[in-house]
Every structure is written in structure tokens, then in C-alpha cells.
Amino acid sequence: MSADTDSVPDVMGLDHTTVSGWGRTAPTAARLIRPQTYEEAAAAVRDCGARGGIPRGLGRAYGDAAQNAGGSVLDMTGLDRVHAIDADGGTVLCDAGVSLHRLMEVLLPLGWFVPVTPGTRYVTVGGAIGADIHGKNHHVSGSFSRHVLAFELLTSDGEIRTVIPGTPLFDATAGGMGLTGVILTATIRLQPVETSLMSVDTERATDLDDLMARLAATDHRYRYSVAWIDLLARGASTGRAVLTRGDHAPLDALPARTRANPLSFRTSRFPSAPAVLPEGLLTRTTVGLFNELWYHKAPRARAGQLQRISAFFHPLDGVPHWNRVYGRGGFVQYQFVVGYGQEDALRRIVRRISERRCPSFLAVLKRFGESDPGWLSFPVPGWTLALDIPAGLPGLGAFLDELDEEVATAGGRVYLAKDARLRPELLAAMYPRLDDFRALRAELDPHGVFTSDLSRRLSL
Amino acid sequence: MKDAFGLPQSLLVLGGTSEIALATARRLIARRTRTVWLAGRPSPALEEAAGQLRGLGADVHTVAFDALDPTSHEAVLGKVFAEGDIDMVLLAFGLLGDQARDEREPEAAVRVAQTNYTGAISAGLVCARALQSQGHGSLVVMSSVAGERARRANFIYGSSKAGLDAFAQGLGDALHGTGVHVMVVRPGFVRTRMTAGLPEAPLATTPEAVATAVELGLRRRSETVWVPGALRVVMAALRHLPRGVFRRLPI
């Protein structure tokens, strides 16, 4: 069960658990069911009651996508078998509740890697399809659904359908936030690797224009690319950043002593963040100091550094429950994309965030490549910026509404897997296939069995 | 649904002509609220209030609700909840009464108590159950500093608010962890129709200030909100004054 659920004793005779997303805002109560078999999953869907149900994986969606007030939440992590690995062809068939962490443990020794990973390994395969996640390789590899060869979907009528790419049901489900049904299994095409290490180039950019120029000119040379931005830097250094880019290290790049065992998957784990932390730990001053250190700690330019997969892709996974540092009030993650040609909108937004002095130490800019066909899939070719902000920051709601306007005017969109606060009116402008999605859901699930707080809030 | 900042998309106001409630509704409509139910005794004032909120862009309905008729609460409020989720209930009806008259006419005093306390108990419980079966929602209860310590000038009203306040606190504890958030709001002297002509108390405030405090409280998921905030300290001191001293205070 995820860290962000709490069981409480029955009051007024209802059996419920409060559930929230990774950002820990807006918790609601639901009946939490953890099916262990496909039959139990089907029974849970059949019996989920008038307020419906929603599948949930490891609870890493920041907002309210995997909670369902007053209804059922199907914790899918009990269905976590890896069924078959084709070690020659490079595919895996597994349950939807399998985490990317588990897949890496199983696949890396065989010389295969997951095709796309977000900033955490602790997402399930079902969640990865439902949010159509992207990673640092989007400009090369697209989003997760591009690598899905098929999945089995348990729909509201209790049937299990095999869904393949190129069909409306596939495109509605990839990025469909769990609202078309419960994914039970998936077949995924894998990425071959020679080693479990990354060869990483690091460089610093002095301001936003320098950063964008470097990314635009050289991104295509790297499979993985990301830039950390210091959004508290102002004036001439607005948008200063550290670029981290690289690829899987080839065998001959390894020093002799590790070459004997090149595919070991090791991770480090620090103690958890304590359950109770004082409010207001992350202030402009503390975050400003952190950013200052982080920027200057990075080398001006360094090439070919060998890093473990966990350090390169998932640095925060080493600190369990890191989301607690934002205190009881939680935090929101704001991620948007604006298309190529809309660089001015990006500059305006970055300037506004910098001037606003949002205490954000996790701000990341990257370039998206070609989008995938998912109707509510987030990535489109362009610039995407993601930042974490404490939810208790005064006036934050109104400020983000203003940024939404900029984003929508520029033809961009925000990421539903991270959203907890978008104005519903803007959704259709951001996602032009929304009506198709609604129409398919109305036909496939006429009684609205699959319902989440996200779907209620945004009328998905 | 509420958003990450606790702001509701749908609002049910019990006491639909209350100036504090309407100031709060206006503020919430400027944020996320799109659907408003104004519950109160049918009157031109109720319709006018609805019209004003519609002018701000909200979808506003009125519903006939009488705090003094608890037997009707289940049916009346049940209908509202049957129309769709209510993200926030603002329990804002109340009578100030006329202390001098109410002391002379016990029946008038009972009316104050029945409105402010008895009516709130039944409406509060009906809404609490509905919110709990939704698994989410905020119940915001308009209490008063007058309930913190009864004073000579308005102890009939004060005692009814004391009962309401204690009820709301207990209900908040009962609902803790159910996804439902109960918030008790304790304003001091608020300049409204209700207090027109009364001598103004220190730290007097406005309906708009109460609305601001409610929005902040929702964001923080507060259990108690004082308006203005300084009253928390003032009342903490007053509550512990010896009776003999308290009695002689010019308040």
C-alpha cells in the first residue's frame, strides 16, 4: 500500500481509508481494495458501487488521479507478476502492478532496460500507461505507450479486452488516467543495454537563453537529456541551469574492475524523511541557498562521468517519502509544455516564476520530441517545464491560474498526472481530443463506473 | 471536487441571505466555485442574493429551508445532495435576537436557541452524513466569539453559539479521517445588518474579512478560524478572567 493512505476506525458505519496523491493535497476517503487475482479485480469492478472505482498503483501521481471520494480505489500492486521475458527479442509480459523498479531488477542482468522511465522507479506499468509517462529520452523515444505492444484491459462490463496500438481504445487508455478500465497485463518492448551504468555529460548554462540554445543545438546527440533550472535566480542569471545528459555506457567505457559484472543493478537508500516535519521548512532563503550550492557544485563542463542508473534517473528515490519535506500542507507540481516556436511564452513564464520568488528546488526543463497518439497524452513537441511548489504559498492558486492562461494561449497544456488545481474551463483548449475521449467513455462505460476525483473535478 | 488549495467547486449555503455567507460565496466564485445552492426561507431577499451571485458567473439555485423545522431537513437537504456532490457546506444561519426583549419573553429566547443551536444540530448532522458518504467535503460552521464566554449583554445569543461551537468541534472530531473537514469560524463583531445600530466592539470586522479568513482556513485545512486572528489571544485571556472581574468589564 502506498505511503499516502491512512486507515481510520469506522465512523457512522462506513469502512474507508483516506487517500491522497504524492503531493498530499486534497485527501478524500474511499474503500481501498487490493485484488490478488484477475478474478478479484473483476469482482471489485463489478461491486464498486454507485460512486465507482479507479485503479491505483504506487501513488506517485501528484494530484487526485488515483483517488475516488466515497467510492472504491483498486490498489493494483497485489498483481505484480512478471510472466514472460523474451531475452532475445527484448520484450516483457507482466502484470500492471509490477513497478519499473522490479522490472529493472529483473531485466538489467539480461541486458535490457525499460524503454522509458520517469524521475522515479516506483511507478507501476499500469500507471505508466495510464499517465503515458515520459522520461529524459522523450525527444528520442517518445512516451511509454510507444513501447507498449499490447495490454489487457478490464472494462466496466466485466470483460477483458486485448488492446493493441492503432485502436481507439488504445489511444484513449494511453494517458487516459485509468478512466477507460483497469489494465491487467502489458507487453512492453525493451531497450538493449551493455551495462548498468550511464555515461553522463554535465555542463552549466548561465541563463535561460544560453540554456535553450545549448539544448536546441545539441540535444539530438544524447539519448537522455534534462536541465535543472534555478528558478530563484533573478536578473541576468534568470534561468541559469545545470544540464545533465548522457546515454547507457558501452562495455568498453567501463574500468577493468567493473567490466566483469557490467549489468549489476544497485541502488542506494537513505533514511526516510520523518513523518512529521515543521511547516515552512522550504522558504525562499533555504531553497535559495540550496539552489546556489547546487548550481556551483555542478562542474562547468564534464564529460563521460560514469553514474549508476539510480543516481542518473532517480536521485530522489534514495530518500523514501521525500514528499514529506513540504509539511502537512503538501505541495503541487506544475508541469506544462509549450510547442516549438513558443519560446517567448516560455521566457515570460520563467521570468514570472523567478520574479514571484516561488521556493522551488526541483525545477526541470527539457525538450519533447514527436508526440504519441494518446488522446489525453501530455507530451507534444516543445519545451516542458516542471516545478514543485509548497501548496501553502499565499496566492499560489491565482498565480498558477495566470500561468495556465499563458500556457493555453501559447497552445500548450498542463500534465494531468501532476494536476490538482486546473480550472476545468481550460481543459478542452489544452486537450483537443477531449471530446473524443468523453464520447468513447460514454459508450464504453455508460454508468461511469470508472471515476476519480480528477475526473469529477475536470469533468473528464 | 475541491482543488489542491481546498477551494470548492460547489457550495451549499445554509442561511442564504447571510451577509457573511454571501461575501464568502462571492470570494469562492472568484476562485473555483461554479455551482451554488442558497438555502433559506423563500423571500425576495433570497432571490436577489441568488441573482447577484449569478451575475458573477455562477450557476445558482435556491432551495426552501427553515432552520426552525428540523423534521424537514433530511428531505430538503437530501434533494440538494442528490443533484451532485457538494464540496462545501457553509452553515451560516443564525439569529442575534434582542437580549432585553428575549429576557422578558422566554418564547423569543427559545426561538434564538432553536434557530442557532437546535436547527444547526439537525442540519449539521444531515450534511455531515451526506458529506461522509461522498468521502469528501468541508463543513464550515459560523460560530461566534460570543460563544467563548457568555457576557451580560448577549448571553442568550452567546449561549446558543456556545452550544453550536461545542457541537461543531465534536462533529469535527467524529469526522476526522473520513475525508470530511469541519471548520469552526469564530468572528468577533461583524458590521452587518444583524449588528446595525449596536455599539461596535473592539476589533470589529467585515463580512469580506471573514470570507478571506475562510478561504485561508480552507487552504490550511484549519479546524478553528478566528476573525480577526488577534481575537484568539484576546479571548484566551478573557476566558480565564475571574467572574468578578469579567462581570465588571465594559464589554
XYZ file of C-alpha atoms in Angstrom:
711
model
C 0.000 0.000 0.000
C 1.223 3.464 -0.737
C 2.565 5.794 1.891
C -0.178 8.311 1.408
C -3.096 6.337 2.650
C -4.250 6.170 6.248
C -6.697 3.722 7.706
C -9.112 5.115 10.227
C -11.604 3.419 12.526
C -15.167 3.245 11.309
C -17.313 6.265 11.975
C -21.023 6.116 11.228
C -20.570 2.573 9.983
C -18.526 3.212 6.837
C -15.331 1.363 6.051
C -12.942 3.787 4.452
C -9.390 4.981 4.117
C -8.196 8.455 3.274
C -6.230 8.580 0.070
C -4.170 11.346 -1.443
C -1.687 11.786 -4.247
C 2.061 12.222 -3.925
C 1.601 15.966 -3.388
C -0.532 15.199 -0.299
C -3.140 17.850 -1.085
C -6.920 17.298 -1.024
C -7.181 13.851 0.630
C -10.521 12.059 0.283
C -11.939 8.838 1.694
C -12.561 5.664 -0.286
C -12.854 1.918 0.110
C -9.425 0.519 -0.652
C -9.425 -2.903 -2.317
C -6.295 -4.838 -3.164
C -7.086 -7.577 -5.677
C -4.663 -10.503 -5.786
C -6.075 -12.154 -8.892
C -7.721 -11.033 -12.123
C -10.970 -12.551 -10.839
C -10.780 -10.441 -7.704
C -10.108 -7.374 -9.827
C -13.161 -8.165 -11.960
C -15.256 -8.679 -8.832
C -14.024 -5.372 -7.418
C -15.047 -3.557 -10.593
C -18.436 -5.270 -10.548
C -19.055 -4.397 -6.898
C -17.526 -0.959 -6.667
C -20.884 0.702 -6.058
C -22.616 3.883 -7.082
C -19.570 6.110 -6.777
C -17.440 3.892 -8.971
C -13.836 2.852 -8.746
C -10.394 3.782 -10.012
C -7.187 1.754 -10.276
C -4.207 2.959 -8.266
C -0.588 1.910 -8.470
C 2.155 3.199 -6.210
C 0.510 6.570 -5.654
C 3.148 8.667 -7.414
C 0.666 10.783 -9.371
C 0.973 14.144 -7.668
C -2.678 15.154 -7.750
C -6.033 13.405 -7.415
C -5.884 10.995 -10.367
C -5.796 7.844 -8.238
C -8.304 8.721 -5.554
C -12.072 8.363 -5.652
C -14.014 10.030 -2.865
C -16.775 7.859 -1.440
C -16.140 5.078 -3.936
C -13.560 2.359 -4.431
C -9.857 2.559 -5.099
C -8.293 -0.596 -6.551
C -4.745 -0.911 -5.305
C -3.196 -2.884 -8.171
C 0.154 -3.553 -6.534
C -1.029 -7.017 -5.494
C -0.947 -8.068 -9.151
C 2.771 -7.963 -9.678
C 3.930 -10.989 -11.595
C 6.440 -10.871 -14.430
C 5.019 -13.515 -16.745
C 7.458 -13.841 -19.601
C 10.652 -12.268 -20.798
C 11.854 -12.657 -24.355
C 15.543 -12.166 -23.684
C 16.429 -12.414 -27.363
C 13.704 -10.252 -28.843
C 13.619 -7.807 -25.944
C 10.042 -7.845 -24.729
C 8.399 -8.471 -21.386
C 4.871 -9.530 -20.482
C 3.918 -8.564 -16.925
C 1.067 -7.586 -14.653
C 0.068 -3.944 -14.464
C 1.003 -3.765 -10.786
C 4.681 -4.504 -11.452
C 6.868 -1.493 -10.712
C 9.561 -0.200 -13.030
C 11.952 -0.827 -10.132
C 11.088 -4.525 -10.228
C 11.431 -4.626 -13.998
C 14.896 -3.091 -13.757
C 15.927 -5.667 -11.160
C 14.761 -8.478 -13.417
C 15.756 -7.128 -16.811
C 19.082 -5.401 -16.321
C 21.074 -8.602 -15.682
C 19.710 -9.829 -19.027
C 20.954 -6.719 -20.801
C 17.604 -4.948 -21.131
C 16.273 -1.698 -19.728
C 12.797 -0.181 -19.513
C 12.177 1.924 -22.613
C 11.028 4.985 -20.672
C 11.376 5.870 -17.000
C 10.202 8.997 -15.213
C 12.052 10.552 -12.271
C 11.069 7.656 -10.040
C 11.297 3.870 -10.450
C 8.332 3.462 -8.118
C 5.589 3.657 -10.695
C 3.648 0.657 -11.935
C 3.350 -0.436 -15.537
C -0.390 0.250 -15.362
C 0.244 3.752 -14.086
C 2.911 4.313 -16.719
C 0.361 3.572 -19.450
C -2.492 5.413 -17.704
C -0.420 8.594 -17.450
C 1.523 7.853 -20.659
C 4.651 8.834 -18.791
C 7.706 10.361 -20.393
C 11.342 10.427 -19.434
C 14.583 12.166 -20.210
C 14.629 10.356 -23.566
C 11.339 11.710 -24.880
C 13.000 13.619 -27.704
C 14.374 10.279 -28.946
C 11.990 7.598 -27.712
C 8.608 9.268 -27.188
C 6.364 8.347 -24.305
C 5.806 4.985 -22.619
C 2.864 3.926 -24.777
C 5.077 3.942 -27.897
C 6.785 0.857 -26.489
C 3.645 -0.987 -25.460
C 2.861 -3.809 -27.892
C -0.434 -4.765 -26.262
C -2.276 -4.684 -22.965
C -5.244 -6.401 -21.410
C -7.962 -4.074 -20.181
C -10.723 -4.968 -17.755
C -13.637 -2.771 -18.779
C -16.743 -1.713 -16.881
C -18.817 -4.555 -18.372
C -16.508 -7.054 -16.670
C -14.907 -8.141 -19.959
C -11.180 -8.402 -20.504
C -10.137 -6.979 -23.861
C -6.795 -7.265 -25.571
C -5.900 -3.806 -26.811
C -3.259 -3.126 -29.435
C -1.762 0.122 -30.752
C -3.623 1.896 -33.507
C -7.061 1.315 -31.998
C -9.272 3.968 -30.379
C -9.300 2.067 -27.092
C -5.510 2.058 -27.009
C -5.333 5.781 -27.710
C -7.985 6.559 -25.107
C -6.256 4.426 -22.473
C -2.684 5.649 -23.043
C -2.800 8.816 -20.969
C -6.454 8.158 -20.065
C -5.732 8.316 -16.322
C -7.317 4.929 -15.594
C -10.748 6.052 -16.734
C -11.267 3.534 -19.528
C -10.729 0.485 -17.346
C -8.232 -1.473 -15.308
C -5.088 -2.562 -17.130
C -4.265 -6.098 -16.044
C -1.183 -7.000 -18.076
C 1.018 -5.374 -20.678
C 3.626 -6.415 -23.207
C 6.468 -3.931 -23.480
C 9.331 -3.606 -25.912
C 12.655 -3.098 -24.136
C 15.806 -1.112 -24.639
C 19.048 -3.119 -25.026
C 21.971 -2.041 -22.835
C 25.518 -3.297 -22.484
C 25.997 -2.097 -18.934
C 24.010 -0.812 -15.988
C 25.983 2.420 -15.888
C 25.358 5.739 -17.537
C 27.918 7.887 -19.276
C 26.980 11.430 -18.313
C 27.990 14.857 -19.569
C 27.343 17.826 -17.301
C 27.541 21.489 -18.186
C 26.290 24.763 -16.812
C 24.177 27.361 -18.602
C 24.424 30.918 -17.364
C 20.868 31.985 -18.174
C 17.708 30.824 -19.879
C 18.702 31.841 -23.401
C 22.060 30.148 -23.034
C 20.257 27.045 -21.758
C 17.735 26.944 -24.599
C 20.433 27.475 -27.172
C 22.560 24.646 -25.790
C 19.580 22.287 -25.605
C 18.362 23.112 -29.098
C 21.793 22.762 -30.653
C 22.989 19.567 -29.014
C 20.062 17.604 -27.580
C 19.917 15.231 -30.557
C 23.358 13.901 -29.643
C 22.100 12.444 -26.371
C 19.558 9.746 -25.701
C 18.812 11.246 -22.285
C 18.735 14.943 -21.612
C 17.462 17.162 -18.839
C 18.214 20.558 -17.325
C 17.788 21.597 -13.729
C 16.855 25.288 -13.542
C 17.437 27.650 -10.634
C 14.116 29.473 -10.610
C 15.142 31.665 -7.693
C 17.953 33.255 -9.702
C 16.915 36.676 -10.961
C 18.174 39.427 -13.194
C 20.920 38.479 -15.622
C 21.086 34.917 -14.320
C 17.362 34.215 -14.643
C 17.042 30.650 -15.825
C 20.602 29.602 -15.074
C 20.782 25.840 -15.168
C 22.751 22.643 -14.970
C 22.393 20.314 -17.960
C 22.783 16.601 -17.370
C 22.815 14.427 -20.439
C 24.035 11.027 -21.383
C 23.486 7.519 -22.611
C 23.916 3.983 -21.422
C 27.641 3.405 -21.092
C 29.026 0.873 -23.561
C 31.013 -2.012 -22.139
C 34.356 -0.632 -23.269
C 33.758 2.596 -21.359
C 33.869 0.731 -18.046
C 37.024 0.463 -15.977
C 38.501 -3.005 -15.958
C 37.395 -3.855 -12.419
C 33.676 -3.394 -13.149
C 33.792 -4.897 -16.621
C 33.476 -8.386 -15.175
C 29.994 -7.658 -13.842
C 28.683 -4.834 -16.004
C 24.959 -5.369 -15.533
C 24.505 -5.329 -11.769
C 21.659 -3.113 -10.623
C 22.462 -1.398 -7.349
C 20.617 1.380 -5.621
C 21.339 3.379 -2.507
C 18.780 4.145 0.119
C 18.919 6.875 2.740
C 16.685 7.037 5.801
C 13.078 8.115 5.225
C 12.040 11.685 5.690
C 10.406 11.825 9.127
C 6.614 11.564 9.231
C 6.179 14.939 10.898
C 8.175 17.912 9.727
C 7.690 21.535 10.722
C 5.780 23.732 8.336
C 7.741 26.281 6.416
C 10.972 24.304 6.149
C 11.212 25.249 2.496
C 11.436 29.001 2.429
C 12.890 31.291 -0.189
C 16.013 31.528 1.941
C 16.616 27.802 2.430
C 15.725 26.912 -1.144
C 17.789 29.846 -2.424
C 20.804 28.561 -0.501
C 20.261 25.046 -1.792
C 19.983 26.282 -5.373
C 23.111 28.398 -5.011
C 25.067 25.392 -3.774
C 23.597 23.034 -6.337
C 24.434 25.324 -9.225
C 28.008 25.946 -8.139
C 28.611 22.344 -7.138
C 27.993 21.276 -10.744
C 31.079 21.276 -12.942
C 31.196 23.937 -15.678
C 31.689 21.127 -18.114
C 32.454 17.481 -17.539
C 32.136 14.602 -19.990
C 31.881 10.859 -19.735
C 31.263 10.598 -15.998
C 30.028 7.103 -15.086
C 26.906 7.076 -12.925
C 24.592 4.384 -11.676
C 21.153 4.238 -13.215
C 19.563 5.123 -9.886
C 21.735 8.222 -9.460
C 21.149 9.451 -13.005
C 17.434 8.803 -13.343
C 16.023 8.574 -9.839
C 18.066 10.563 -7.315
C 15.041 11.195 -5.098
C 14.103 7.513 -4.862
C 17.007 7.213 -2.432
C 15.012 9.240 0.118
C 11.751 7.425 0.835
C 8.814 9.747 1.498
C 10.727 12.807 0.329
C 7.346 14.405 -0.342
C 7.032 14.923 3.413
C 9.550 17.749 3.417
C 6.776 20.014 2.196
C 4.984 19.558 5.510
C 1.343 18.920 6.249
C 0.071 21.309 3.591
C 1.713 19.298 0.817
C 2.832 20.660 -2.498
C 1.746 21.000 -6.075
C 3.815 20.130 -9.060
C 3.237 22.357 -12.040
C 4.276 20.887 -15.361
C 3.377 22.362 -18.688
C 4.551 22.139 -22.288
C 4.559 24.827 -24.963
C 5.319 23.978 -28.562
C 8.419 24.901 -30.524
C 8.028 28.448 -31.791
C 6.527 29.498 -28.441
C 9.861 30.223 -26.792
C 8.689 33.705 -25.839
C 5.860 32.250 -23.791
C 8.379 30.030 -22.018
C 10.635 33.021 -21.324
C 7.703 35.024 -19.964
C 6.627 32.209 -17.673
C 10.133 31.568 -16.361
C 10.563 35.285 -15.711
C 7.244 35.450 -13.862
C 8.127 32.450 -11.702
C 11.537 33.946 -10.924
C 10.052 37.320 -10.073
C 7.413 35.689 -7.953
C 10.193 34.003 -5.954
C 8.454 30.628 -5.725
C 10.618 28.471 -3.458
C 11.131 25.606 -5.896
C 14.244 23.484 -5.766
C 13.035 20.852 -8.185
C 12.579 22.639 -11.462
C 13.326 20.790 -14.634
C 13.315 21.845 -18.279
C 13.513 19.503 -21.218
C 12.613 19.226 -24.865
C 9.914 16.859 -26.092
C 10.109 15.097 -29.422
C 7.254 13.749 -31.510
C 4.058 13.082 -29.578
C 2.266 9.762 -29.373
C -1.359 9.228 -30.316
C -2.902 9.019 -26.808
C -5.864 11.376 -26.734
C -5.049 12.767 -23.307
C -1.352 12.023 -23.554
C 0.644 15.007 -22.333
C 3.778 15.366 -24.475
C 3.751 17.433 -27.659
C 6.894 18.597 -29.465
C 8.139 21.549 -27.470
C 9.559 22.761 -24.194
C 8.352 21.308 -20.931
C 8.994 22.804 -17.512
C 8.140 21.085 -14.225
C 8.428 22.608 -10.776
C 7.412 21.752 -7.228
C 5.913 24.486 -5.062
C 4.631 24.265 -1.460
C 0.818 24.408 -1.621
C 0.687 26.797 1.314
C 2.380 29.612 -0.566
C -0.025 32.599 -0.363
C -1.742 33.436 -3.626
C -0.332 30.381 -5.384
C -3.685 29.252 -6.781
C -4.371 32.546 -8.532
C -0.774 32.755 -9.757
C -0.886 29.303 -11.352
C -4.225 30.181 -12.948
C -2.454 33.089 -14.646
C 0.319 30.792 -15.855
C -2.334 28.406 -17.205
C -3.697 31.250 -19.295
C -0.242 31.901 -20.756
C 0.210 28.204 -21.453
C -3.210 27.798 -23.070
C -2.784 30.960 -25.150
C 0.513 29.562 -26.430
C -1.296 26.366 -27.433
C 0.292 24.410 -24.596
C -1.085 22.220 -21.860
C -0.533 21.022 -18.300
C 0.109 17.413 -17.307
C -2.927 15.693 -15.807
C -0.854 13.168 -13.825
C 0.509 16.087 -11.855
C -2.511 18.331 -11.766
C -4.506 19.095 -8.651
C -5.874 22.531 -9.469
C -6.516 23.272 -13.137
C -9.603 25.339 -13.977
C -11.911 22.885 -15.779
C -12.784 25.506 -18.419
C -9.253 25.390 -19.820
C -9.085 21.659 -20.340
C -10.700 21.494 -23.777
C -8.334 24.132 -25.151
C -5.354 22.191 -23.842
C -6.522 18.761 -24.972
C -8.250 18.988 -28.371
C -9.170 15.281 -28.353
C -11.100 15.661 -25.093
C -14.471 15.276 -26.790
C -13.393 12.031 -28.438
C -12.264 10.802 -25.039
C -15.575 11.741 -23.446
C -17.539 10.119 -26.257
C -15.601 6.860 -26.029
C -16.038 6.757 -22.266
C -19.750 7.445 -22.554
C -20.082 4.467 -24.877
C -17.668 2.108 -23.133
C -18.688 2.954 -19.577
C -22.207 4.426 -19.724
C -22.705 4.238 -15.948
C -19.446 5.962 -15.139
C -18.022 3.011 -13.214
C -14.506 4.367 -13.620
C -14.472 7.618 -11.740
C -11.769 9.526 -9.911
C -11.508 12.797 -8.060
C -9.616 14.073 -11.106
C -12.431 13.064 -13.443
C -15.039 14.694 -11.183
C -13.012 17.864 -10.794
C -12.321 18.310 -14.503
C -15.453 16.555 -15.862
C -13.256 14.218 -17.899
C -14.210 18.480 -6.059
C -12.005 20.757 -4.029
C -8.663 21.622 -5.569
C -5.194 21.428 -4.035
C -5.911 24.614 -2.112
C -9.115 23.287 -0.559
C -11.301 25.522 -2.720
C -14.714 24.065 -3.577
C -16.357 23.839 -6.996
C -19.832 23.508 -5.487
C -21.166 25.291 -2.417
C -24.282 24.890 -0.301
C -25.118 27.864 1.901
C -27.494 27.282 4.797
C -28.767 30.752 5.585
C -28.702 32.050 2.045
C -29.256 35.712 2.900
C -26.466 35.937 5.465
C -24.114 38.756 4.532
C -21.092 36.816 5.740
C -22.150 33.790 3.716
C -22.699 35.852 0.587
C -19.359 37.599 0.940
C -17.778 34.157 1.240
C -19.698 32.872 -1.776
C -18.549 35.848 -3.856
C -14.964 35.205 -2.912
C -15.183 31.494 -3.705
C -16.899 32.171 -7.043
C -13.943 34.371 -7.945
C -11.780 31.272 -7.395
C -13.221 27.869 -8.289
C -16.852 27.749 -7.236
C -19.263 27.338 -10.154
C -22.376 25.888 -8.517
C -24.078 27.475 -5.520
C -27.148 26.381 -3.594
C -28.670 29.094 -1.423
C -30.899 27.550 1.219
C -33.189 29.771 3.231
C -36.777 30.807 3.763
C -38.242 31.810 0.403
C -38.090 35.593 0.170
C -37.301 38.359 -2.289
C -34.001 38.809 -0.445
C -33.037 35.185 -1.144
C -33.850 35.557 -4.843
C -31.964 38.816 -5.017
C -28.912 37.212 -3.429
C -29.108 34.406 -5.989
C -29.362 36.937 -8.797
C -26.274 38.756 -7.606
C -24.216 35.576 -7.488
C -25.483 34.587 -10.947
C -24.161 37.917 -12.152
C -20.709 36.744 -11.105
C -20.969 33.756 -13.380
C -22.101 31.019 -11.011
C -24.884 28.552 -11.576
C -27.119 29.420 -8.588
C -30.141 27.569 -7.227
C -32.340 28.494 -4.294
C -33.928 25.944 -2.012
C -36.588 26.459 0.661
C -35.035 25.677 4.017
C -36.281 26.513 7.511
C -33.868 26.102 10.404
C -36.846 26.012 12.780
C -38.318 22.935 11.096
C -35.739 20.197 11.728
C -38.108 17.444 10.603
C -37.862 18.802 7.050
C -34.063 18.980 6.922
C -33.418 15.424 5.823
C -35.745 15.719 2.835
C -34.799 19.255 1.801
C -31.025 18.829 2.052
C -31.147 15.265 0.728
C -32.548 16.640 -2.518
C -29.647 19.042 -2.879
C -27.043 16.327 -2.366
C -28.910 14.057 -4.771
C -28.230 16.587 -7.536
C -24.485 16.132 -7.280
C -21.523 16.399 -4.947
C -21.375 19.368 -2.592
C -17.763 20.271 -1.905
C -18.505 22.735 0.863
C -21.428 23.408 3.170
C -21.470 26.795 4.832
C -23.702 26.707 7.889
C -24.390 30.394 8.337
C -27.943 30.873 9.550
C -28.433 32.491 12.917
C -30.469 34.984 14.922
C -28.989 37.627 17.164
C -32.270 38.278 18.916
C -32.897 41.233 21.194
C -31.411 40.499 24.584
C -33.689 42.804 26.586
C -36.857 41.543 24.913
C -35.725 37.945 24.952
C -35.147 38.118 28.701
C -38.705 39.329 29.143
C -40.211 36.894 26.600
C -38.794 33.412 27.070
C -40.511 32.216 23.911
C -38.499 34.688 21.867
C -35.344 33.490 23.604
C -36.190 29.897 22.752
C -36.543 30.897 19.118
C -32.959 32.142 19.122
C -31.786 28.895 20.701
C -33.823 26.750 18.331
C -32.514 28.530 15.272
C -28.877 28.837 16.246
C -28.423 25.547 18.068
C -31.190 23.014 17.521
C -31.596 23.847 13.848
C -27.867 23.664 13.327
C -27.629 20.273 15.016
C -30.121 18.680 12.670
C -28.894 20.429 9.512
C -25.286 19.819 10.520
C -25.804 16.109 11.065
C -27.743 15.664 7.842
C -24.983 17.398 5.876
C -22.235 15.557 7.750
C -23.678 12.204 6.797
C -24.071 13.234 3.171
C -20.528 14.577 3.025
C -19.213 11.427 4.620
C -20.855 9.196 2.062
C -19.315 11.403 -0.628
C -15.956 10.799 1.064
C -15.009 14.446 0.851
C -16.157 17.977 1.556
C -15.849 20.796 4.035
C -18.453 21.786 6.596
C -17.792 25.366 7.620
C -19.733 26.429 10.701
C -20.256 30.089 11.596
C -19.814 30.258 15.321
C -19.006 33.472 17.200
C -16.657 34.802 19.849
C -19.869 35.388 21.806
C -19.894 31.644 22.408
C -16.463 31.654 24.035
C -17.675 33.252 27.215
C -21.218 34.367 27.937
C -21.461 38.032 28.805
C -24.257 40.079 30.249
C -25.051 41.972 27.071
C -25.963 38.965 24.880
C -25.825 35.730 26.844
C -28.889 34.247 25.177
C -27.326 34.517 21.726
C -23.920 33.694 23.226
C -25.104 30.525 24.888
C -26.706 29.304 21.668
C -23.424 29.893 19.825
C -21.549 28.149 22.646
C -23.716 25.094 22.069
C -23.234 25.282 18.321
C -19.488 25.680 18.703
C -19.174 22.679 21.007
C -21.342 20.618 18.657
C -19.247 21.565 15.632
C -15.986 20.754 17.404
C -17.285 17.343 18.410
C -18.567 16.692 14.916
C -15.147 17.631 13.560
C -13.569 15.036 15.820
C -16.121 12.426 14.808
C -15.392 13.073 11.150
C -11.620 13.242 11.492
C -10.018 10.969 8.914
C -13.209 10.463 6.882
C -12.164 12.883 4.171
C -14.619 15.450 5.582
C -13.204 18.612 7.088
C -15.123 20.582 9.710
C -14.022 24.151 10.270
C -15.364 26.359 13.045
C -15.232 30.076 12.275
C -15.384 32.481 15.213
C -15.796 36.047 14.067
C -15.921 38.913 16.515
C -18.176 41.902 15.939
C -19.015 41.912 12.217
C -20.527 45.029 10.649
C -23.730 43.689 9.071
C -27.494 44.228 9.129
C -27.583 41.968 12.179
C -25.407 44.324 14.193
C -26.612 47.620 12.719
C -27.292 50.123 15.479
C -25.361 48.157 18.109
C -22.368 49.735 19.806
C -19.305 48.486 17.962
C -16.969 46.170 19.871
C -13.182 46.436 19.659
C -11.571 44.518 16.745
C -14.745 44.876 14.696
C -14.521 43.304 11.273
C -16.371 42.953 7.959
C -18.048 40.105 6.062
C -15.283 40.359 3.445
C -12.621 39.839 6.117
C -14.484 36.759 7.315
C -14.600 35.491 3.717
C -10.851 35.974 3.370
C -10.258 34.089 6.597
C -12.492 31.240 5.422
C -10.532 30.896 2.193
C -7.253 30.822 4.112
C -8.666 28.275 6.547
C -9.745 26.009 3.687
C -6.253 26.141 2.218
C -4.681 25.292 5.550
C -7.364 22.740 6.445
C -7.753 24.657 9.726
C -10.121 23.394 12.378
C -10.683 26.782 14.005
C -10.519 30.216 12.460
C -10.747 33.475 14.409
C -11.616 36.703 12.627
C -9.644 38.830 13.119
C -6.861 36.462 14.144
C -5.936 38.628 17.145
C -9.174 37.533 18.848
C -7.603 34.142 19.506
C -5.240 35.751 22.007
C -7.763 38.217 23.386
C -10.326 35.504 24.039
C -7.730 33.198 25.547
C -7.132 35.881 28.141
C -10.796 36.815 28.667
C -11.802 33.187 29.093
C -9.625 32.892 32.174
C -10.614 36.111 33.905
C -12.278 35.607 37.284
C -16.063 36.064 37.145
C -15.998 39.086 39.405
C -13.566 40.876 37.132
C -15.204 39.745 33.885
C -18.596 40.962 35.121
C -17.277 44.469 35.580
C -15.636 44.760 32.168
C -17.267 47.322 29.873
C -17.930 44.771 27.092
